[in-house]
Amino acid sequence: MQQLVIASNNAHKISEIKALVGDIELLSLKDIGFTEDIAEPFHTFEENALAKASAIYKFCDKNVFADDSGICVHALGGAPGVDSAHFSGERDDEKNLQKVLAGLKGQEDRRAFYKAVICLVWDGEVYYFEGICEGKIIEEKRGEGGFGYDPIFIPDGYDLTFAELPLRVKNKVSHRGKAVMKMVEYLSPALSEGEGEVE
Ligand code: IMP
């Protein structure tokens, strides 16, 4: 089975991705003995994803991918965007989500989209895969599942938040689900031939 390191310490992201990668053996940062935080100092998802993936590639010399993601709210000028993880100034999902709700108080335009960019380093070559999920921000939290902004986000075509929908449904329509499926599709020739090479 092909091994692929996932350059993330976010347990929620990892369990979502595990449900999608099928025949790939995912290795965590713990599995490869990487114990530090990985810096995300840039202003685009692409640059941050590349920074995370290449830091881990340098550390272990194995095929690796990183996801950088966030939510972009139209009426907030695209914020929190790349700053989604610490929008309130802290890495605190509840405070971050409350800051979005406060920013949208009285606002009619509640459109938002989640974006995920995956950077894959495979045999030393760099590839990107992107996923976007359009939807809207509701006025109060609903649901217990998911993480981050999921209790206030309803994807287009549904009446339930990402925190209310089953993971199977979230993975089908989510930004991360779409980006991961593109990566898995891209890798499938290498995975089925077991040669570790991508055309
Ligand atoms: P990253 O580790 O810099 O990619 O942080 C992504 C941040 O964006 C997370 O901490 C969440 O705040 C937010 N985010 C990204 N994807 C999701 C999702 O699927 N659900 C909820 N929040 C998300």
PDB file of C-alpha atoms and ligand atoms in Angstrom:
ATOM      1  CA  MET A   1       0.000   0.000   0.000  1.00  0.00           C
ATOM      2  CA  GLN A   2       1.332   3.496  -0.878  1.00  0.00           C
ATOM      3  CA  GLN A   3       2.191   5.656   2.112  1.00  0.00           C
ATOM      4  CA  LEU A   4       1.417   9.352   2.280  1.00  0.00           C
ATOM      5  CA  VAL A   5       2.202  11.684   5.151  1.00  0.00           C
ATOM      6  CA  ILE A   6      -0.467  14.182   6.131  1.00  0.00           C
ATOM      7  CA  ALA A   7       1.193  17.400   7.301  1.00  0.00           C
ATOM      8  CA  SER A   8      -1.390  18.381   9.890  1.00  0.00           C
ATOM      9  CA  ASN A   9      -1.986  18.142  13.613  1.00  0.00           C
ATOM     10  CA  ASN A  10      -5.696  18.921  13.228  1.00  0.00           C
ATOM     11  CA  ALA A  11      -7.483  15.741  14.343  1.00  0.00           C
ATOM     12  CA  HIS A  12     -10.762  16.820  12.678  1.00  0.00           C
ATOM     13  CA  LYS A  13      -9.126  17.379   9.313  1.00  0.00           C
ATOM     14  CA  ILE A  14      -7.290  14.066   9.581  1.00  0.00           C
ATOM     15  CA  SER A  15     -10.431  12.035  10.333  1.00  0.00           C
ATOM     16  CA  GLU A  16     -12.315  13.703   7.438  1.00  0.00           C
ATOM     17  CA  ILE A  17      -9.456  12.940   5.059  1.00  0.00           C
ATOM     18  CA  LYS A  18      -9.004   9.347   6.318  1.00  0.00           C
ATOM     19  CA  ALA A  19     -12.571   8.600   5.255  1.00  0.00           C
ATOM     20  CA  LEU A  20     -11.696   9.610   1.670  1.00  0.00           C
ATOM     21  CA  VAL A  21      -8.295   8.208   0.780  1.00  0.00           C
ATOM     22  CA  GLY A  22      -9.183   4.528   0.326  1.00  0.00           C
ATOM     23  CA  ASP A  23      -6.093   2.513  -0.542  1.00  0.00           C
ATOM     24  CA  ILE A  24      -3.534   5.005   0.701  1.00  0.00           C
ATOM     25  CA  GLU A  25      -1.877   4.441   4.079  1.00  0.00           C
ATOM     26  CA  LEU A  26      -1.939   7.831   5.781  1.00  0.00           C
ATOM     27  CA  LEU A  27       0.944   8.557   8.146  1.00  0.00           C
ATOM     28  CA  SER A  28       0.453  11.221  10.795  1.00  0.00           C
ATOM     29  CA  LEU A  29       3.132  13.642  11.979  1.00  0.00           C
ATOM     30  CA  LYS A  30       3.324  11.544  15.129  1.00  0.00           C
ATOM     31  CA  ASP A  31       3.994   8.425  12.998  1.00  0.00           C
ATOM     32  CA  ILE A  32       7.035  10.100  11.412  1.00  0.00           C
ATOM     33  CA  GLY A  33       8.276  11.546  14.723  1.00  0.00           C
ATOM     34  CA  PHE A  34       7.606  15.220  13.907  1.00  0.00           C
ATOM     35  CA  THR A  35       6.601  16.987  17.107  1.00  0.00           C
ATOM     36  CA  GLU A  36       6.895  20.712  16.358  1.00  0.00           C
ATOM     37  CA  ASP A  37       4.268  23.171  15.156  1.00  0.00           C
ATOM     38  CA  ILE A  38       4.510  23.975  11.456  1.00  0.00           C
ATOM     39  CA  ALA A  39       4.531  27.707  10.695  1.00  0.00           C
ATOM     40  CA  GLU A  40       1.844  29.149   8.378  1.00  0.00           C
ATOM     41  CA  PRO A  41       3.208  32.682   7.896  1.00  0.00           C
ATOM     42  CA  PHE A  42       1.795  33.525   4.451  1.00  0.00           C
ATOM     43  CA  HIS A  43      -1.271  35.358   3.092  1.00  0.00           C
ATOM     44  CA  THR A  44      -2.490  32.745   0.599  1.00  0.00           C
ATOM     45  CA  PHE A  45      -3.725  29.201   1.096  1.00  0.00           C
ATOM     46  CA  GLU A  46      -1.313  28.017  -1.625  1.00  0.00           C
ATOM     47  CA  GLU A  47       1.799  29.456   0.060  1.00  0.00           C
ATOM     48  CA  ASN A  48       0.830  28.101   3.481  1.00  0.00           C
ATOM     49  CA  ALA A  49       0.031  24.651   2.094  1.00  0.00           C
ATOM     50  CA  LEU A  50       3.392  24.595   0.280  1.00  0.00           C
ATOM     51  CA  ALA A  51       5.223  25.743   3.432  1.00  0.00           C
ATOM     52  CA  LYS A  52       3.675  22.916   5.487  1.00  0.00           C
ATOM     53  CA  ALA A  53       4.163  20.196   2.863  1.00  0.00           C
ATOM     54  CA  SER A  54       7.747  21.142   2.057  1.00  0.00           C
ATOM     55  CA  ALA A  55       8.772  21.428   5.729  1.00  0.00           C
ATOM     56  CA  ILE A  56       7.602  17.852   6.280  1.00  0.00           C
ATOM     57  CA  TYR A  57       9.082  16.594   2.989  1.00  0.00           C
ATOM     58  CA  LYS A  58      12.476  17.979   4.073  1.00  0.00           C
ATOM     59  CA  PHE A  59      12.082  16.311   7.476  1.00  0.00           C
ATOM     60  CA  CYS A  60      11.166  12.799   6.334  1.00  0.00           C
ATOM     61  CA  ASP A  61      11.822  12.591   2.561  1.00  0.00           C
ATOM     62  CA  LYS A  62       8.470  10.826   2.055  1.00  0.00           C
ATOM     63  CA  ASN A  63       5.521  11.706  -0.156  1.00  0.00           C
ATOM     64  CA  VAL A  64       3.457  14.246   1.774  1.00  0.00           C
ATOM     65  CA  PHE A  65       0.509  16.577   1.445  1.00  0.00           C
ATOM     66  CA  ALA A  66      -0.802  19.531   3.422  1.00  0.00           C
ATOM     67  CA  ASP A  67      -4.227  21.154   3.411  1.00  0.00           C
ATOM     68  CA  ASP A  68      -4.606  24.866   4.069  1.00  0.00           C
ATOM     69  CA  SER A  69      -8.175  25.982   4.354  1.00  0.00           C
ATOM     70  CA  GLY A  70     -10.572  28.549   5.682  1.00  0.00           C
ATOM     71  CA  ILE A  71     -13.872  30.307   5.292  1.00  0.00           C
ATOM     72  CA  CYS A  72     -14.365  33.504   3.261  1.00  0.00           C
ATOM     73  CA  VAL A  73     -17.390  35.668   4.067  1.00  0.00           C
ATOM     74  CA  HIS A  74     -18.558  38.064   1.319  1.00  0.00           C
ATOM     75  CA  ALA A  75     -19.861  40.820   3.621  1.00  0.00           C
ATOM     76  CA  LEU A  76     -16.584  40.727   5.578  1.00  0.00           C
ATOM     77  CA  GLY A  77     -14.521  41.357   2.452  1.00  0.00           C
ATOM     78  CA  GLY A  78     -13.430  37.713   2.267  1.00  0.00           C
ATOM     79  CA  ALA A  79     -12.349  37.512   5.940  1.00  0.00           C
ATOM     80  CA  PRO A  80     -11.415  35.461   7.852  1.00  0.00           C
ATOM     81  CA  GLY A  81      -9.870  33.605   4.858  1.00  0.00           C
ATOM     82  CA  VAL A  82      -6.330  32.430   5.583  1.00  0.00           C
ATOM     83  CA  ASP A  83      -6.721  33.778   9.131  1.00  0.00           C
ATOM     84  CA  SER A  84      -9.659  31.439   9.874  1.00  0.00           C
ATOM     85  CA  ALA A  85      -7.814  29.400  12.505  1.00  0.00           C
ATOM     86  CA  HIS A  86      -7.058  32.471  14.666  1.00  0.00           C
ATOM     87  CA  PHE A  87      -9.544  35.129  13.487  1.00  0.00           C
ATOM     88  CA  SER A  88     -10.297  36.267  17.050  1.00  0.00           C
ATOM     89  CA  GLY A  89      -6.617  36.509  17.880  1.00  0.00           C
ATOM     90  CA  GLU A  90      -6.682  33.053  19.464  1.00  0.00           C
ATOM     91  CA  ARG A  91      -6.816  29.513  18.104  1.00  0.00           C
ATOM     92  CA  ASP A  92     -10.292  29.150  19.564  1.00  0.00           C
ATOM     93  CA  ASP A  93     -13.142  27.835  17.358  1.00  0.00           C
ATOM     94  CA  GLU A  94     -15.886  29.311  19.547  1.00  0.00           C
ATOM     95  CA  LYS A  95     -14.355  32.809  19.708  1.00  0.00           C
ATOM     96  CA  ASN A  96     -13.610  32.758  15.967  1.00  0.00           C
ATOM     97  CA  LEU A  97     -17.161  31.757  15.080  1.00  0.00           C
ATOM     98  CA  GLN A  98     -18.650  34.383  17.443  1.00  0.00           C
ATOM     99  CA  LYS A  99     -16.528  37.067  15.758  1.00  0.00           C
ATOM    100  CA  VAL A 100     -18.012  36.123  12.374  1.00  0.00           C
ATOM    101  CA  LEU A 101     -21.551  36.197  13.819  1.00  0.00           C
ATOM    102  CA  ALA A 102     -20.903  39.624  15.386  1.00  0.00           C
ATOM    103  CA  GLY A 103     -19.499  40.956  12.110  1.00  0.00           C
ATOM    104  CA  LEU A 104     -22.648  39.834  10.260  1.00  0.00           C
ATOM    105  CA  LYS A 105     -25.172  41.187  12.797  1.00  0.00           C
ATOM    106  CA  GLY A 106     -27.995  42.901  10.876  1.00  0.00           C
ATOM    107  CA  GLN A 107     -26.365  41.976   7.580  1.00  0.00           C
ATOM    108  CA  GLU A 108     -28.591  40.591   4.817  1.00  0.00           C
ATOM    109  CA  ASP A 109     -25.803  39.246   2.645  1.00  0.00           C
ATOM    110  CA  ARG A 110     -24.773  36.065   4.503  1.00  0.00           C
ATOM    111  CA  ARG A 111     -22.967  34.377   1.593  1.00  0.00           C
ATOM    112  CA  ALA A 112     -19.718  32.569   2.370  1.00  0.00           C
ATOM    113  CA  PHE A 113     -17.540  29.860   0.946  1.00  0.00           C
ATOM    114  CA  TYR A 114     -15.036  27.441   2.360  1.00  0.00           C
ATOM    115  CA  LYS A 115     -11.829  26.945   0.409  1.00  0.00           C
ATOM    116  CA  ALA A 116      -9.193  24.232   0.736  1.00  0.00           C
ATOM    117  CA  VAL A 117      -5.895  24.039  -1.102  1.00  0.00           C
ATOM    118  CA  ILE A 118      -3.922  20.831  -0.944  1.00  0.00           C
ATOM    119  CA  CYS A 119      -0.234  20.897  -1.741  1.00  0.00           C
ATOM    120  CA  LEU A 120       1.111  17.441  -2.580  1.00  0.00           C
ATOM    121  CA  VAL A 121       4.831  16.691  -2.780  1.00  0.00           C
ATOM    122  CA  TRP A 122       5.123  13.406  -4.633  1.00  0.00           C
ATOM    123  CA  ASP A 123       8.545  12.102  -5.665  1.00  0.00           C
ATOM    124  CA  GLY A 124       9.863  15.625  -5.123  1.00  0.00           C
ATOM    125  CA  GLU A 125       7.355  17.281  -7.515  1.00  0.00           C
ATOM    126  CA  VAL A 126       4.767  19.767  -6.261  1.00  0.00           C
ATOM    127  CA  TYR A 127       1.057  19.564  -7.196  1.00  0.00           C
ATOM    128  CA  TYR A 128      -1.959  21.622  -6.054  1.00  0.00           C
ATOM    129  CA  PHE A 129      -5.623  20.612  -5.733  1.00  0.00           C
ATOM    130  CA  GLU A 130      -8.376  23.058  -4.807  1.00  0.00           C
ATOM    131  CA  GLY A 131     -11.901  22.659  -3.497  1.00  0.00           C
ATOM    132  CA  ILE A 132     -14.572  25.287  -2.870  1.00  0.00           C
ATOM    133  CA  CYS A 133     -17.906  24.898  -1.098  1.00  0.00           C
ATOM    134  CA  GLU A 134     -20.414  27.760  -1.412  1.00  0.00           C
ATOM    135  CA  GLY A 135     -23.052  28.399   1.219  1.00  0.00           C
ATOM    136  CA  LYS A 136     -24.286  30.846   3.829  1.00  0.00           C
ATOM    137  CA  ILE A 137     -23.769  31.816   7.461  1.00  0.00           C
ATOM    138  CA  ILE A 138     -26.808  31.439   9.726  1.00  0.00           C
ATOM    139  CA  GLU A 139     -27.556  33.619  12.753  1.00  0.00           C
ATOM    140  CA  GLU A 140     -27.092  31.070  15.543  1.00  0.00           C
ATOM    141  CA  LYS A 141     -25.047  27.906  15.992  1.00  0.00           C
ATOM    142  CA  ARG A 142     -26.684  24.569  15.158  1.00  0.00           C
ATOM    143  CA  GLY A 143     -25.339  21.033  15.523  1.00  0.00           C
ATOM    144  CA  GLU A 144     -22.632  19.184  17.396  1.00  0.00           C
ATOM    145  CA  GLY A 145     -20.527  17.645  14.620  1.00  0.00           C
ATOM    146  CA  GLY A 146     -17.663  19.002  12.522  1.00  0.00           C
ATOM    147  CA  PHE A 147     -15.325  21.705  13.810  1.00  0.00           C
ATOM    148  CA  GLY A 148     -14.439  25.357  13.336  1.00  0.00           C
ATOM    149  CA  TYR A 149     -17.204  27.335  11.634  1.00  0.00           C
ATOM    150  CA  ASP A 150     -19.336  24.254  10.810  1.00  0.00           C
ATOM    151  CA  PRO A 151     -22.183  25.058  13.283  1.00  0.00           C
ATOM    152  CA  ILE A 152     -22.897  28.358  11.463  1.00  0.00           C
ATOM    153  CA  PHE A 153     -22.368  27.244   7.838  1.00  0.00           C
ATOM    154  CA  ILE A 154     -25.056  25.750   5.575  1.00  0.00           C
ATOM    155  CA  PRO A 155     -23.813  24.508   2.191  1.00  0.00           C
ATOM    156  CA  ASP A 156     -25.866  25.414  -0.889  1.00  0.00           C
ATOM    157  CA  GLY A 157     -28.575  22.832  -1.608  1.00  0.00           C
ATOM    158  CA  TYR A 158     -29.029  21.834   2.062  1.00  0.00           C
ATOM    159  CA  ASP A 159     -31.022  23.091   5.068  1.00  0.00           C
ATOM    160  CA  LEU A 160     -28.654  21.676   7.699  1.00  0.00           C
ATOM    161  CA  THR A 161     -25.309  23.029   8.881  1.00  0.00           C
ATOM    162  CA  PHE A 162     -22.059  21.122   8.391  1.00  0.00           C
ATOM    163  CA  ALA A 163     -22.253  20.397  12.137  1.00  0.00           C
ATOM    164  CA  GLU A 164     -25.664  18.709  11.615  1.00  0.00           C
ATOM    165  CA  LEU A 165     -24.951  16.820   8.383  1.00  0.00           C
ATOM    166  CA  PRO A 166     -23.313  13.370   8.598  1.00  0.00           C
ATOM    167  CA  LEU A 167     -19.586  13.279   7.722  1.00  0.00           C
ATOM    168  CA  ARG A 168     -20.411  11.247   4.600  1.00  0.00           C
ATOM    169  CA  VAL A 169     -22.472  14.173   3.282  1.00  0.00           C
ATOM    170  CA  LYS A 170     -19.995  16.836   4.392  1.00  0.00           C
ATOM    171  CA  ASN A 171     -17.182  14.977   2.609  1.00  0.00           C
ATOM    172  CA  LYS A 172     -19.231  14.791  -0.595  1.00  0.00           C
ATOM    173  CA  VAL A 173     -19.803  18.542  -0.878  1.00  0.00           C
ATOM    174  CA  SER A 174     -17.096  20.146   1.232  1.00  0.00           C
ATOM    175  CA  HIS A 175     -14.072  22.116   0.046  1.00  0.00           C
ATOM    176  CA  ARG A 176     -11.726  19.538   1.624  1.00  0.00           C
ATOM    177  CA  GLY A 177     -13.667  16.563   0.262  1.00  0.00           C
ATOM    178  CA  LYS A 178     -13.471  17.975  -3.270  1.00  0.00           C
ATOM    179  CA  ALA A 179      -9.751  18.788  -3.029  1.00  0.00           C
ATOM    180  CA  VAL A 180      -8.890  15.376  -1.543  1.00  0.00           C
ATOM    181  CA  MET A 181     -10.914  13.538  -4.207  1.00  0.00           C
ATOM    182  CA  LYS A 182      -9.036  15.450  -6.936  1.00  0.00           C
ATOM    183  CA  MET A 183      -5.735  14.390  -5.376  1.00  0.00           C
ATOM    184  CA  VAL A 184      -6.848  10.755  -5.010  1.00  0.00           C
ATOM    185  CA  GLU A 185      -8.020  10.703  -8.644  1.00  0.00           C
ATOM    186  CA  TYR A 186      -4.708  12.177  -9.765  1.00  0.00           C
ATOM    187  CA  LEU A 187      -2.757   9.570  -7.844  1.00  0.00           C
ATOM    188  CA  SER A 188      -4.922   6.620  -8.812  1.00  0.00           C
ATOM    189  CA  PRO A 189      -2.733   5.390 -11.727  1.00  0.00           C
ATOM    190  CA  ALA A 190       0.289   5.308  -9.424  1.00  0.00           C
ATOM    191  CA  LEU A 191      -1.724   3.648  -6.669  1.00  0.00           C
ATOM    192  CA  SER A 192      -3.197   0.921  -8.868  1.00  0.00           C
ATOM    193  CA  GLU A 193       0.121   0.142 -10.570  1.00  0.00           C
ATOM    194  CA  GLY A 194       1.917   0.342  -7.240  1.00  0.00           C
ATOM    195  CA  GLU A 195       4.839   2.037  -8.955  1.00  0.00           C
ATOM    196  CA  GLY A 196       4.701   5.236  -6.943  1.00  0.00           C
ATOM    197  CA  GLU A 197       4.801   7.333 -10.107  1.00  0.00           C
ATOM    198  CA  VAL A 198       2.397   9.911 -11.442  1.00  0.00           C
ATOM    199  CA  GLU A 199       2.034  10.407 -15.208  1.00  0.00           C
TER     200      GLU A 199
HETATM  201  P1  IMP B   1      -5.429  25.774   8.800  1.00  0.00           P
HETATM  202  O1  IMP B   1      -4.902  24.747   9.723  1.00  0.00           O
HETATM  203  O2  IMP B   1      -4.643  27.044   8.742  1.00  0.00           O
HETATM  204  O3  IMP B   1      -5.718  25.216   7.438  1.00  0.00           O
HETATM  205  O4  IMP B   1      -6.792  26.213   9.496  1.00  0.00           O
HETATM  206  C1  IMP B   1      -8.002  26.076   8.893  1.00  0.00           C
HETATM  207  C2  IMP B   1      -9.043  26.783   9.744  1.00  0.00           C
HETATM  208  O5  IMP B   1     -10.131  27.111   8.873  1.00  0.00           O
HETATM  209  C3  IMP B   1      -9.642  25.866  10.808  1.00  0.00           C
HETATM  210  O6  IMP B   1      -9.010  26.049  12.038  1.00  0.00           O
HETATM  211  C4  IMP B   1     -11.088  26.332  10.853  1.00  0.00           C
HETATM  212  O7  IMP B   1     -11.205  27.483  11.642  1.00  0.00           O
HETATM  213  C5  IMP B   1     -11.359  26.731   9.417  1.00  0.00           C
HETATM  214  N1  IMP B   1     -11.831  25.570   8.629  1.00  0.00           N
HETATM  215  C6  IMP B   1     -11.227  24.974   7.569  1.00  0.00           C
HETATM  216  N2  IMP B   1     -11.949  23.938   7.123  1.00  0.00           N
HETATM  217  C7  IMP B   1     -13.016  23.873   7.922  1.00  0.00           C
HETATM  218  C8  IMP B   1     -14.120  22.972   7.955  1.00  0.00           C
HETATM  219  O8  IMP B   1     -14.245  22.007   7.182  1.00  0.00           O
HETATM  220  N3  IMP B   1     -15.018  23.215   8.913  1.00  0.00           N
HETATM  221  C9  IMP B   1     -14.913  24.248   9.791  1.00  0.00           C
HETATM  222  N4  IMP B   1     -13.899  25.101   9.818  1.00  0.00           N
HETATM  223  C10 IMP B   1     -12.948  24.910   8.875  1.00  0.00           C
END
